[in-house]
PDB file of C-alpha atoms in Angstrom:
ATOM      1  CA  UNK A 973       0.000   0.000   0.000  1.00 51.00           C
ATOM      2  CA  UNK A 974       1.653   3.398  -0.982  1.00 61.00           C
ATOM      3  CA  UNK A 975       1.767   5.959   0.887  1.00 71.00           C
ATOM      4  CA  UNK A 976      -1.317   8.101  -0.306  1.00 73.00           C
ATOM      5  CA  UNK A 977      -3.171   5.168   0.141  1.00 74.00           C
ATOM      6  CA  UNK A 978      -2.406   4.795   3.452  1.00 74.00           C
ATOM      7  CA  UNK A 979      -3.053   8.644   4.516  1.00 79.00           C
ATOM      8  CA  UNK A 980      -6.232   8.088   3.232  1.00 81.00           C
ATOM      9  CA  UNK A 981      -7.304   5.220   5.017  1.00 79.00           C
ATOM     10  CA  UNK A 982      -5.830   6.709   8.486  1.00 81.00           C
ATOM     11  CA  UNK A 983      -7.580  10.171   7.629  1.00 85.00           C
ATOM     12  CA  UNK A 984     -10.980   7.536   7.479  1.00 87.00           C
ATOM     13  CA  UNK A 985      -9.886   5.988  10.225  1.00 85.00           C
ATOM     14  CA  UNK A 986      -9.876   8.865  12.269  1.00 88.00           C
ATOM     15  CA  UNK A 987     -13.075  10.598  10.789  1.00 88.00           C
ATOM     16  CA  UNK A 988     -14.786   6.769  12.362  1.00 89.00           C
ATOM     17  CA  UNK A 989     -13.460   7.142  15.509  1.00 88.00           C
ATOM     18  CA  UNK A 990     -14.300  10.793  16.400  1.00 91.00           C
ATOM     19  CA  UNK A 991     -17.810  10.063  14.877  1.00 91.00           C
ATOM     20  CA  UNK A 992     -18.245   7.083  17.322  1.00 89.00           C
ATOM     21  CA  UNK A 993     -16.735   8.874  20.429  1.00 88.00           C
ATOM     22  CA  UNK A 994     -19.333  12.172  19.889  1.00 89.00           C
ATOM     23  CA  UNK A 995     -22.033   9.634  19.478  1.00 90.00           C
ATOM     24  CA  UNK A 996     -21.377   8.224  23.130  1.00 88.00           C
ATOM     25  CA  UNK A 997     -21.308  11.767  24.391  1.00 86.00           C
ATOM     26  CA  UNK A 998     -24.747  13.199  25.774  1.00 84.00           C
ATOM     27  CA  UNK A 999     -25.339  16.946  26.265  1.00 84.00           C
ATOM     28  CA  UNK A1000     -26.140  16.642  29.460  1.00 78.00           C
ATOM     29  CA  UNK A1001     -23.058  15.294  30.241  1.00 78.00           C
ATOM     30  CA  UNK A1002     -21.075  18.199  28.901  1.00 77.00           C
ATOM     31  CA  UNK A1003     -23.873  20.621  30.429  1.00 75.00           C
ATOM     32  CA  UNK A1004     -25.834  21.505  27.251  1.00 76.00           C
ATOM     33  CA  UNK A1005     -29.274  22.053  27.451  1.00 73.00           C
ATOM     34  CA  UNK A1006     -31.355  18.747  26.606  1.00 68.00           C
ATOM     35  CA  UNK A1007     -34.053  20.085  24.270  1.00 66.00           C
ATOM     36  CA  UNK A1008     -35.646  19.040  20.828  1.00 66.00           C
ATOM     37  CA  UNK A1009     -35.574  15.792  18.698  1.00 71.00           C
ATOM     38  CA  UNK A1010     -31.883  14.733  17.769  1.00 73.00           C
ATOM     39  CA  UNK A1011     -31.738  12.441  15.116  1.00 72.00           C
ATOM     40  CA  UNK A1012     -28.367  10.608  15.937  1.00 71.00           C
ATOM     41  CA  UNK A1013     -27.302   9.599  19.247  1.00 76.00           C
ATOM     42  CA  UNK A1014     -24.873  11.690  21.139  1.00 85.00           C
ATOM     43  CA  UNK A1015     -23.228  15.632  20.107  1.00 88.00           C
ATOM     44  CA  UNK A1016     -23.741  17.414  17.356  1.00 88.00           C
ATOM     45  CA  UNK A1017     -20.475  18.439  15.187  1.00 90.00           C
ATOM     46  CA  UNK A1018     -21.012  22.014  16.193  1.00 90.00           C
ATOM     47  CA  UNK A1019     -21.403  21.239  19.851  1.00 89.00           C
ATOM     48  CA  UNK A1020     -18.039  19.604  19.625  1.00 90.00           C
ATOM     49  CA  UNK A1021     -16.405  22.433  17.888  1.00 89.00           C
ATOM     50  CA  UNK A1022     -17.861  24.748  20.264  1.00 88.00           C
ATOM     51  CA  UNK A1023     -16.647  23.160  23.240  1.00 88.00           C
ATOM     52  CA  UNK A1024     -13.345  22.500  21.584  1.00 86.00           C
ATOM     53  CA  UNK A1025     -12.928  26.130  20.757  1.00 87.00           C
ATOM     54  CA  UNK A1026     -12.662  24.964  16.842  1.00 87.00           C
ATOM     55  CA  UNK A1027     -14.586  26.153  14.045  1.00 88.00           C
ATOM     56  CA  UNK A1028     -17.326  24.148  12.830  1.00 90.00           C
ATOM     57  CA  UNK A1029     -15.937  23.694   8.660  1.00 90.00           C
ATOM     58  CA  UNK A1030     -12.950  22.891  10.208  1.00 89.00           C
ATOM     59  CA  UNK A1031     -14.319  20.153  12.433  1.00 91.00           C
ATOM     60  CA  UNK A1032     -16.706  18.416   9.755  1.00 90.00           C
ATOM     61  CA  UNK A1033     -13.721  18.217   7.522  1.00 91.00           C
ATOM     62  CA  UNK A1034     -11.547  16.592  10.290  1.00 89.00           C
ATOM     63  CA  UNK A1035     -14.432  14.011  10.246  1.00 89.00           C
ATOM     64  CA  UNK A1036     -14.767  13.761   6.818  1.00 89.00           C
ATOM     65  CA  UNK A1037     -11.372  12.829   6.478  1.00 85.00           C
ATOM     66  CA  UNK A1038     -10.061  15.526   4.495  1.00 86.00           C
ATOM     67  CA  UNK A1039      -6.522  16.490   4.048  1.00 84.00           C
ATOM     68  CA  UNK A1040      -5.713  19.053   6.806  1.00 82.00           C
ATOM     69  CA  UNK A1041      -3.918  19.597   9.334  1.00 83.00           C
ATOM     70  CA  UNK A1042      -4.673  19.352  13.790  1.00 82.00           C
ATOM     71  CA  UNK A1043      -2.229  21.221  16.011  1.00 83.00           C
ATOM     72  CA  UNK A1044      -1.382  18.827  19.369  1.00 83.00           C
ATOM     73  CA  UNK A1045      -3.195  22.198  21.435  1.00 82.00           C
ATOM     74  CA  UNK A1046      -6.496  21.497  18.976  1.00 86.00           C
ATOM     75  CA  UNK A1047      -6.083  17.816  19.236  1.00 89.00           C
ATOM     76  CA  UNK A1048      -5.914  17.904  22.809  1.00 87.00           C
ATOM     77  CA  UNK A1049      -9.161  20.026  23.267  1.00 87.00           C
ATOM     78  CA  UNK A1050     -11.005  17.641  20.971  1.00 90.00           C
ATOM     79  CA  UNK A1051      -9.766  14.948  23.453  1.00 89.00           C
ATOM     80  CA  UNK A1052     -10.897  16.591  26.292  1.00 86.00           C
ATOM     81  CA  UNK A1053     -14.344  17.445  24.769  1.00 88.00           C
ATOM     82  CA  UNK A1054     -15.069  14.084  23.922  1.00 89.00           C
ATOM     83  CA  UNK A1055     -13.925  12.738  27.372  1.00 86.00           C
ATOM     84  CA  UNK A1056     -11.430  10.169  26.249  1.00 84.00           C
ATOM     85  CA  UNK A1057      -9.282   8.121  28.675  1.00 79.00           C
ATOM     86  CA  UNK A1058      -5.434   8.027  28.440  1.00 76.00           C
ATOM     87  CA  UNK A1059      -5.320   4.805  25.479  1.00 75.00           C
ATOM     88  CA  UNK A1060      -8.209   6.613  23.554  1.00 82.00           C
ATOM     89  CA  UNK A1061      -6.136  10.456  23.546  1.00 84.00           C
ATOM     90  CA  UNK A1062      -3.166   7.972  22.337  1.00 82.00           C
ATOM     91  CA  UNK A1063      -5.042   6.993  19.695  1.00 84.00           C
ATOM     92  CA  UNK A1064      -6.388  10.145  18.246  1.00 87.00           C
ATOM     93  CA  UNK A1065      -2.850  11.400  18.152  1.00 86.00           C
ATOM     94  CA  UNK A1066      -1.544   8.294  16.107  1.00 83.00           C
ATOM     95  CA  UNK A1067      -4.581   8.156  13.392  1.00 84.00           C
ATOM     96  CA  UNK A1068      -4.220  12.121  13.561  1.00 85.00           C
ATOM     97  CA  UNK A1069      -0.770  11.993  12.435  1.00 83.00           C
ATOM     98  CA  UNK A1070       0.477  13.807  15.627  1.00 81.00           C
ATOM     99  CA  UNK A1071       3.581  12.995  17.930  1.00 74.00           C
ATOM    100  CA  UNK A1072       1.730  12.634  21.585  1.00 63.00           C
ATOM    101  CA  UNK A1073       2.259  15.049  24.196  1.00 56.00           C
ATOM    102  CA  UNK A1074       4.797  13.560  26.989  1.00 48.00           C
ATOM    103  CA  UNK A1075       1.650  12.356  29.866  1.00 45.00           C
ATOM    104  CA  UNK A1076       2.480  14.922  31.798  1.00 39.00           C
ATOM    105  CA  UNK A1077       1.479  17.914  29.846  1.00 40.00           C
ATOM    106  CA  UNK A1078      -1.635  15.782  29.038  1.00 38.00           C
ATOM    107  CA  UNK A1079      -3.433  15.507  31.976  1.00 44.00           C
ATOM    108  CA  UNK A1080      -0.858  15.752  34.509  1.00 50.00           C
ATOM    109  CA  UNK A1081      -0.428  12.053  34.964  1.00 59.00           C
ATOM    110  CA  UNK A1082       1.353  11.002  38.180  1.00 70.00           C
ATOM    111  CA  UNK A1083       5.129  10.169  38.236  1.00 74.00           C
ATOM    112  CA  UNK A1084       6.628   6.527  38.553  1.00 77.00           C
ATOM    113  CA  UNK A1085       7.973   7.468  41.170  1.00 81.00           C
ATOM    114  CA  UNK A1086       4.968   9.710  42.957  1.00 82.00           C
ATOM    115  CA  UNK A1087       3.213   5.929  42.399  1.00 84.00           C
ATOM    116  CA  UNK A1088       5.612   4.230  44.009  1.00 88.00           C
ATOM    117  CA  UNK A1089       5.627   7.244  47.593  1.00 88.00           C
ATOM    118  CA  UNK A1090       1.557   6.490  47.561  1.00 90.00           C
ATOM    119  CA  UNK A1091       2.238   2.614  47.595  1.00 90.00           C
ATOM    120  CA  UNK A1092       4.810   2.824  49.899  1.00 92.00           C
ATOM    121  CA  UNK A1093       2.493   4.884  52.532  1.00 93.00           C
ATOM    122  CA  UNK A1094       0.018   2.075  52.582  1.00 94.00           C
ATOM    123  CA  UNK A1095      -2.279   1.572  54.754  1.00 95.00           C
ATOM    124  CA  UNK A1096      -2.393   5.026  55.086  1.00 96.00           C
ATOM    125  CA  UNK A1097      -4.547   6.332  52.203  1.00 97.00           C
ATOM    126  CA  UNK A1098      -2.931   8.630  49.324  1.00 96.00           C
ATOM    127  CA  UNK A1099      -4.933  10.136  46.529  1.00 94.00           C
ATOM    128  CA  UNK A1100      -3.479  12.411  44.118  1.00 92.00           C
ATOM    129  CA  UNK A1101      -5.494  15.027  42.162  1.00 91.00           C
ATOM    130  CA  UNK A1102      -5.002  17.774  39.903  1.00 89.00           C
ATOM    131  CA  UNK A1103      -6.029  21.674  39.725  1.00 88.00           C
ATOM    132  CA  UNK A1104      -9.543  20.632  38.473  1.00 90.00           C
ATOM    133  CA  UNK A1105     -10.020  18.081  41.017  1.00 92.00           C
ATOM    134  CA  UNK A1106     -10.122  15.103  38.848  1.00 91.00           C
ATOM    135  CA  UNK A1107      -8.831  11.825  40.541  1.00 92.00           C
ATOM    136  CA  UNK A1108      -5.114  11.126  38.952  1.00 89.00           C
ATOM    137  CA  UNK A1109      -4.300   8.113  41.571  1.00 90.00           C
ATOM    138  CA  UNK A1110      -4.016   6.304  44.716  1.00 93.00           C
ATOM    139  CA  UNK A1111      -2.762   3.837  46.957  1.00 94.00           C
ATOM    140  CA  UNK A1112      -4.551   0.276  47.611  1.00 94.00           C
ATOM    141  CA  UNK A1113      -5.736   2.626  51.393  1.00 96.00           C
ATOM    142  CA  UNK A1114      -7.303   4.908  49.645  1.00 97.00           C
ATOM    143  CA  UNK A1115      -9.297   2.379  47.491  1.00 95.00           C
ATOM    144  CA  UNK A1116     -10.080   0.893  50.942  1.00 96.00           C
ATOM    145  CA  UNK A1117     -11.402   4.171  52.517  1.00 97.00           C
ATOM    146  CA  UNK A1118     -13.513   5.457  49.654  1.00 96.00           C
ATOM    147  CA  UNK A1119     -14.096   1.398  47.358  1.00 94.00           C
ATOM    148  CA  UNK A1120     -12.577   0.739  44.118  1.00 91.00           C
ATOM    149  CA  UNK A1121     -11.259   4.335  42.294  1.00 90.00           C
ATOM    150  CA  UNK A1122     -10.793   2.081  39.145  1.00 87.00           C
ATOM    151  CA  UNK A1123     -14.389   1.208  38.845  1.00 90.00           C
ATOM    152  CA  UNK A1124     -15.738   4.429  38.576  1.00 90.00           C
ATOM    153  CA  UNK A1125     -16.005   5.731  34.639  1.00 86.00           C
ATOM    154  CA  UNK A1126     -12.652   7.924  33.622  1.00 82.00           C
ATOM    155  CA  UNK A1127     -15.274  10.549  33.529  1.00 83.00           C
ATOM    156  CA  UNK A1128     -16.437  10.363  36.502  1.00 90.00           C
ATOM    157  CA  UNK A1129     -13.263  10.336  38.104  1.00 92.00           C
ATOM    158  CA  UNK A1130     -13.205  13.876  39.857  1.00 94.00           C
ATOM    159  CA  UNK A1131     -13.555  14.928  43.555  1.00 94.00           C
ATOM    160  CA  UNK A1132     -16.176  17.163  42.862  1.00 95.00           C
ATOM    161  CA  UNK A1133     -18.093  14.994  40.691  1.00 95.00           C
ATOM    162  CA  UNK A1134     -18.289  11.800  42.911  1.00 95.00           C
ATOM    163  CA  UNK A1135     -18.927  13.993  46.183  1.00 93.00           C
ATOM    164  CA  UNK A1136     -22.123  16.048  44.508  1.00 95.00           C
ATOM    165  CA  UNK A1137     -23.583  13.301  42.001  1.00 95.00           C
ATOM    166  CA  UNK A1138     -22.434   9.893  43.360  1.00 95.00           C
ATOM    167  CA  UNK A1139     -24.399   9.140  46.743  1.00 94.00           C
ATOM    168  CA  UNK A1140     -22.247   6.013  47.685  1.00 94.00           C
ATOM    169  CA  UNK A1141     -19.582   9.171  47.823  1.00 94.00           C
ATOM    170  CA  UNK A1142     -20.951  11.137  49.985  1.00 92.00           C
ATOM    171  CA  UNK A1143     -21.655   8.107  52.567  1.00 94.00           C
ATOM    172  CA  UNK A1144     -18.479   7.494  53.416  1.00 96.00           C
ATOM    173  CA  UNK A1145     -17.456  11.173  53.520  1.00 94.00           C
ATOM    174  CA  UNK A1146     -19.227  12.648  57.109  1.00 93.00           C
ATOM    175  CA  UNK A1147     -18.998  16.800  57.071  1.00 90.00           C
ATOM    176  CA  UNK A1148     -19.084  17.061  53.100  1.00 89.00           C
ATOM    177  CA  UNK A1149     -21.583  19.442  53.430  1.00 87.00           C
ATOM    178  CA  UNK A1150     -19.198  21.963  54.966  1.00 87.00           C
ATOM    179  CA  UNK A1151     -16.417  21.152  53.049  1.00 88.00           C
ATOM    180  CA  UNK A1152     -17.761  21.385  49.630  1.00 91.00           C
ATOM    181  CA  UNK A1153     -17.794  25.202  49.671  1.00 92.00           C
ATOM    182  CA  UNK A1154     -14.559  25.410  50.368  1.00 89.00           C
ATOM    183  CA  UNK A1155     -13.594  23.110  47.611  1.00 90.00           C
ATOM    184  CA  UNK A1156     -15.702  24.908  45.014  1.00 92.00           C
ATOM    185  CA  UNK A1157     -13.980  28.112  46.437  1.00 90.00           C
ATOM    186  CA  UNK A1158     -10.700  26.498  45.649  1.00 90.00           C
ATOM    187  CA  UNK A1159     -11.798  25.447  42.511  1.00 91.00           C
ATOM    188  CA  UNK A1160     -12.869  28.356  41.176  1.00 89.00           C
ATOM    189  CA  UNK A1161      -9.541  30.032  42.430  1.00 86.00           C
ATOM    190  CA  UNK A1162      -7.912  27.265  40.522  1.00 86.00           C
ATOM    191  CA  UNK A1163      -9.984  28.308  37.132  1.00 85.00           C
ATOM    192  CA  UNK A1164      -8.422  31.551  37.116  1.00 80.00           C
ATOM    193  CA  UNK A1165      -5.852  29.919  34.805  1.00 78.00           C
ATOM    194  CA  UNK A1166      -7.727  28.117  33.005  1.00 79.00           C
ATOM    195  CA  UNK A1167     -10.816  30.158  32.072  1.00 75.00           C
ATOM    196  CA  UNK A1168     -10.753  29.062  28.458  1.00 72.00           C
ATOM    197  CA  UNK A1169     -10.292  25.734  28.413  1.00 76.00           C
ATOM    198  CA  UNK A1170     -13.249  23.601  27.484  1.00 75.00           C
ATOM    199  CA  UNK A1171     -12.513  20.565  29.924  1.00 81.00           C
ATOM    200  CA  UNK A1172     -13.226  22.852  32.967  1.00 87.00           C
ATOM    201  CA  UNK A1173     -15.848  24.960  31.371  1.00 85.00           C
ATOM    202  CA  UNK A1174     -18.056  21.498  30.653  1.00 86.00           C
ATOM    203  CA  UNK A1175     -17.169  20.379  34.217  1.00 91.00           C
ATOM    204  CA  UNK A1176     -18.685  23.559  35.663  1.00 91.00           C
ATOM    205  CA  UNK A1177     -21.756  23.187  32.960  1.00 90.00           C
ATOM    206  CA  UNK A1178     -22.000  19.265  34.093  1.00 92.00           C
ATOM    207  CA  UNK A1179     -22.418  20.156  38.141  1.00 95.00           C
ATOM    208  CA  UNK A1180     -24.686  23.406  37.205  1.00 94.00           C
ATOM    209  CA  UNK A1181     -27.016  21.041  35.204  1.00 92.00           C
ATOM    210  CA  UNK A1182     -27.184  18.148  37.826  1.00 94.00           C
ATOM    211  CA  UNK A1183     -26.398  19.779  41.278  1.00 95.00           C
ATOM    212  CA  UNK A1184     -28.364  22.661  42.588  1.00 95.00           C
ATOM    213  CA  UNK A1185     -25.710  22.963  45.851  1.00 96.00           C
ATOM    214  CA  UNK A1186     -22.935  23.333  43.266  1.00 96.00           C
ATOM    215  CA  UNK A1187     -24.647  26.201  40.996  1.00 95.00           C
ATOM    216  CA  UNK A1188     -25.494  28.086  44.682  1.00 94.00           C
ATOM    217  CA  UNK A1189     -21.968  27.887  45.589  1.00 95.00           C
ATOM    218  CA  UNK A1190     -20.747  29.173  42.035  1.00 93.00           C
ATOM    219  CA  UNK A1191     -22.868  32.042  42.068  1.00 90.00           C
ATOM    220  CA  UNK A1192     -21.769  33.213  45.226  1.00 89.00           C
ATOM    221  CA  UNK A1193     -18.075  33.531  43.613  1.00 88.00           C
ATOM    222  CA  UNK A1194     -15.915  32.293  46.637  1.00 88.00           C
ATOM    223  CA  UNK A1195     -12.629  31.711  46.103  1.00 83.00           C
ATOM    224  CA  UNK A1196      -9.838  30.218  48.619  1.00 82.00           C
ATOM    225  CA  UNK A1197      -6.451  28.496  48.175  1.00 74.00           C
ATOM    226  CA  UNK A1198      -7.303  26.916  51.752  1.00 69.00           C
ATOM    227  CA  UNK A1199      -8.156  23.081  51.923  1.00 72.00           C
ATOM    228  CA  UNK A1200      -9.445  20.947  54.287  1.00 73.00           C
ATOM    229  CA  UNK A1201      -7.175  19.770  56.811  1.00 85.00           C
ATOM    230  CA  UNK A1202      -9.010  17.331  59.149  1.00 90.00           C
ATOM    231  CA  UNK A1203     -11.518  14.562  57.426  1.00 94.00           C
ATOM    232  CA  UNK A1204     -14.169  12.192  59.164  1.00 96.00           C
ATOM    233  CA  UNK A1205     -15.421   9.376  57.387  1.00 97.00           C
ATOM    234  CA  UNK A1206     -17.742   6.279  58.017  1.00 96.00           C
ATOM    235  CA  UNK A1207     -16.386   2.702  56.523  1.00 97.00           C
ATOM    236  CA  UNK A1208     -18.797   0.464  56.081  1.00 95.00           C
ATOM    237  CA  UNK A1209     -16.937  -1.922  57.776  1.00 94.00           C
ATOM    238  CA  UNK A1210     -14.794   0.077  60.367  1.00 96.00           C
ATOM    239  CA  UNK A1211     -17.204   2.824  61.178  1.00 96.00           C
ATOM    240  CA  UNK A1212     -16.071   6.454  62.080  1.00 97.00           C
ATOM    241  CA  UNK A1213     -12.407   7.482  60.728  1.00 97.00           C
ATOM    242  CA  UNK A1214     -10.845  10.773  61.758  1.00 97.00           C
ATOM    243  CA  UNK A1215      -7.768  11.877  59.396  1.00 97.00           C
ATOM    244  CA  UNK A1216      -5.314  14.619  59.455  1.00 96.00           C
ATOM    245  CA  UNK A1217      -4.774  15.410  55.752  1.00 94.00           C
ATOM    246  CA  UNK A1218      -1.477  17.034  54.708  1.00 93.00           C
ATOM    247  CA  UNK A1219      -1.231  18.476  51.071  1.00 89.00           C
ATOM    248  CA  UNK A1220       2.148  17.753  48.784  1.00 87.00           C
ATOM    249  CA  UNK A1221       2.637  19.473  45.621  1.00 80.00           C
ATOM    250  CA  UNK A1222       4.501  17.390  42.590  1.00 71.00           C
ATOM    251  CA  UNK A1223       6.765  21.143  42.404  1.00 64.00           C
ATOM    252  CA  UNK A1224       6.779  25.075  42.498  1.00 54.00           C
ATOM    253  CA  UNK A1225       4.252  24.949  39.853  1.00 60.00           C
ATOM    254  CA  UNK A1226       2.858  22.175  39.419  1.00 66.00           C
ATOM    255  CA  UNK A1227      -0.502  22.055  39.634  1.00 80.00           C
ATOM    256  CA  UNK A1228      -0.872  18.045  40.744  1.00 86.00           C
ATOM    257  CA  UNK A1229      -1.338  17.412  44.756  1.00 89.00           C
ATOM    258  CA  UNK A1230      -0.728  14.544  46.572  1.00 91.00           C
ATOM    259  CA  UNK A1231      -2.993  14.364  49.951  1.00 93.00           C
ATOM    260  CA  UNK A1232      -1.846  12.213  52.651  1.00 95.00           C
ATOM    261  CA  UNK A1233      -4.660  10.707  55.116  1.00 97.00           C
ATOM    262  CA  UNK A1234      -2.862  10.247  58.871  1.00 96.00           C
ATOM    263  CA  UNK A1235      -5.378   8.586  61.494  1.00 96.00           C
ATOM    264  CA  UNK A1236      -5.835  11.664  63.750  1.00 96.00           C
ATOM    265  CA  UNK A1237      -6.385   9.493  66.826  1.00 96.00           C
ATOM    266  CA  UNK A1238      -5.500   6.037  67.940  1.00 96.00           C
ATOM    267  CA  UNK A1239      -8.645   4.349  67.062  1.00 96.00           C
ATOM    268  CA  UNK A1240      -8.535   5.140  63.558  1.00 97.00           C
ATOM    269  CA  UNK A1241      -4.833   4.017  63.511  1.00 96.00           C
ATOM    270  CA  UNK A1242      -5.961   0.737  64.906  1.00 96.00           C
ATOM    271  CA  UNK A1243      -8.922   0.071  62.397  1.00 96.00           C
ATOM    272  CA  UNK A1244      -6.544   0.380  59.561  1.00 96.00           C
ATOM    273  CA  UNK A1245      -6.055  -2.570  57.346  1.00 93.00           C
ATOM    274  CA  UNK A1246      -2.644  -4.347  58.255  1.00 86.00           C
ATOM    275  CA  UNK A1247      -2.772  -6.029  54.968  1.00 78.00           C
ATOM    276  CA  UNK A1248      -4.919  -6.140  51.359  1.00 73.00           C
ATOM    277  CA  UNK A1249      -5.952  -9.325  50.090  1.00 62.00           C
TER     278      UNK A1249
END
């Protein structure tokens, strides 16, 4: 197969798989108003382009397959439009032609060796997050306090997310009431720098759509670089568990966090889990 031949067939290739990953994609779960008879499943092209920040021509020819060109900067708002996980993102970059961003400046993906500090502080749990609160990793304590990280959809996989929508969240985690302000508050501070970028504006669409608390704390515009320092929470096997949390950043400006949970008292020390099966 010459080489034409084969541009062709990856430009195709590509065109298929964006067309199948906006089809999976639901308005409401990008925080677009559900109204009207669609006649295909999932987002429209121009909802795509307009949360990508692309033009719409431009868009329906990257589906179409035509010959043109995708920055890594476009191809990486696409990605984060259409809510792909790590292998998917891969994968547009390869059919797109496009050398793939190191992980890091992707989604600030956690270090080897930030994995192996959380796995080394077992039983203690270890969750790592970035600016926009999604969920970048853990230790096996951490899937013990809150159940199994892995099992919750890559989408879901934000702090903010699981502790307004997901009700299994919320109990395990006693005082979220009083906390969540102060995490909206520090993610809107956080947002500051990245006012533009369609992954947080959908996220802030998503939680205005589907949780009134969130829109009444994003109206009221409070912003803090404070978090929480002291966390209760009630296992369903262990019962009540008080934590001191301390906060680790990856570097001066990084923007990825790695929270420490140490048992605040001796009880919760001795309910830990001395080993995982």
């Amino acid at each position: 197969m010459n080489s034409a031949v084969e541009e062709r067939v990856r430009r195709g290739e590509l065109g298929a798989f964006l067309r199948s990953r906006r089809a999976r994609i639901t308005p409401a779960q990008v925080g677009l108003p559900v109204g009207g008879r669609r006649r295909t499943p999932g987002l429209r092209r121009e909802e795509v382009a307009q949360l990508a920040g692309v033009g719409v021509t431009w868009y329906t020819w990257l589906e179409q397959g035509r010959d043109i060109n995708a920055s890594e900067q476009v191809l990486a708002a696409i990605s984060r439009t259409l809510r792909l996980d790590p292998h998917e993102h891969a994968h547009l970059f390869t059919l797109a032609g496009a050398p793939e961003p190191p992980p890091d400046s992707v989604c600030n993906a956690i270090t080897p060796s930030m994995r192996m500090m959380t796995a080394k502080l077992d039983p203690y749990p270890v969750v790592v997050r970035n600016a926009r609160c999604d969920l970048l990793g853990c230790n096996r304590g951490y899937t013990w306090l809150m159940g199994d990280v892995d099992a919750i959809p890559f989408e879901d996989r934000n702090v903010l997310v699981q502790c307004l929508l997901n009700p299994a969240w919320r109990a395990r985690t006693l005082d979220w009431e009083s906390h969540v302000p102060r995490v909206v508050a520090g993610f809107r501070a956080a947002m500051a720098e990245h006012v533009a970028e369609p992954s947080w504006k959908s996220l802030v669409k998503r939680l205005s759509a589907e949780s009134p608390l969130f829109e009444r704390l994003w109206t009221r515009h409070d912003v803090t670089g404070e978090p929480v320092w002291e966390k209760r929470y009630q296992h369903p096997e262990a019962g009540l568990l008080t934590f001191t949390v301390a906060h680790l950043y990856a570097g001066s400006r990084s923007e990825v966090t790695v929270s420490t949970y140490t048992p605040a008292d001796g009880e919760t020390a001795a309910k830990l889990p001395r080993t995982f099966g």
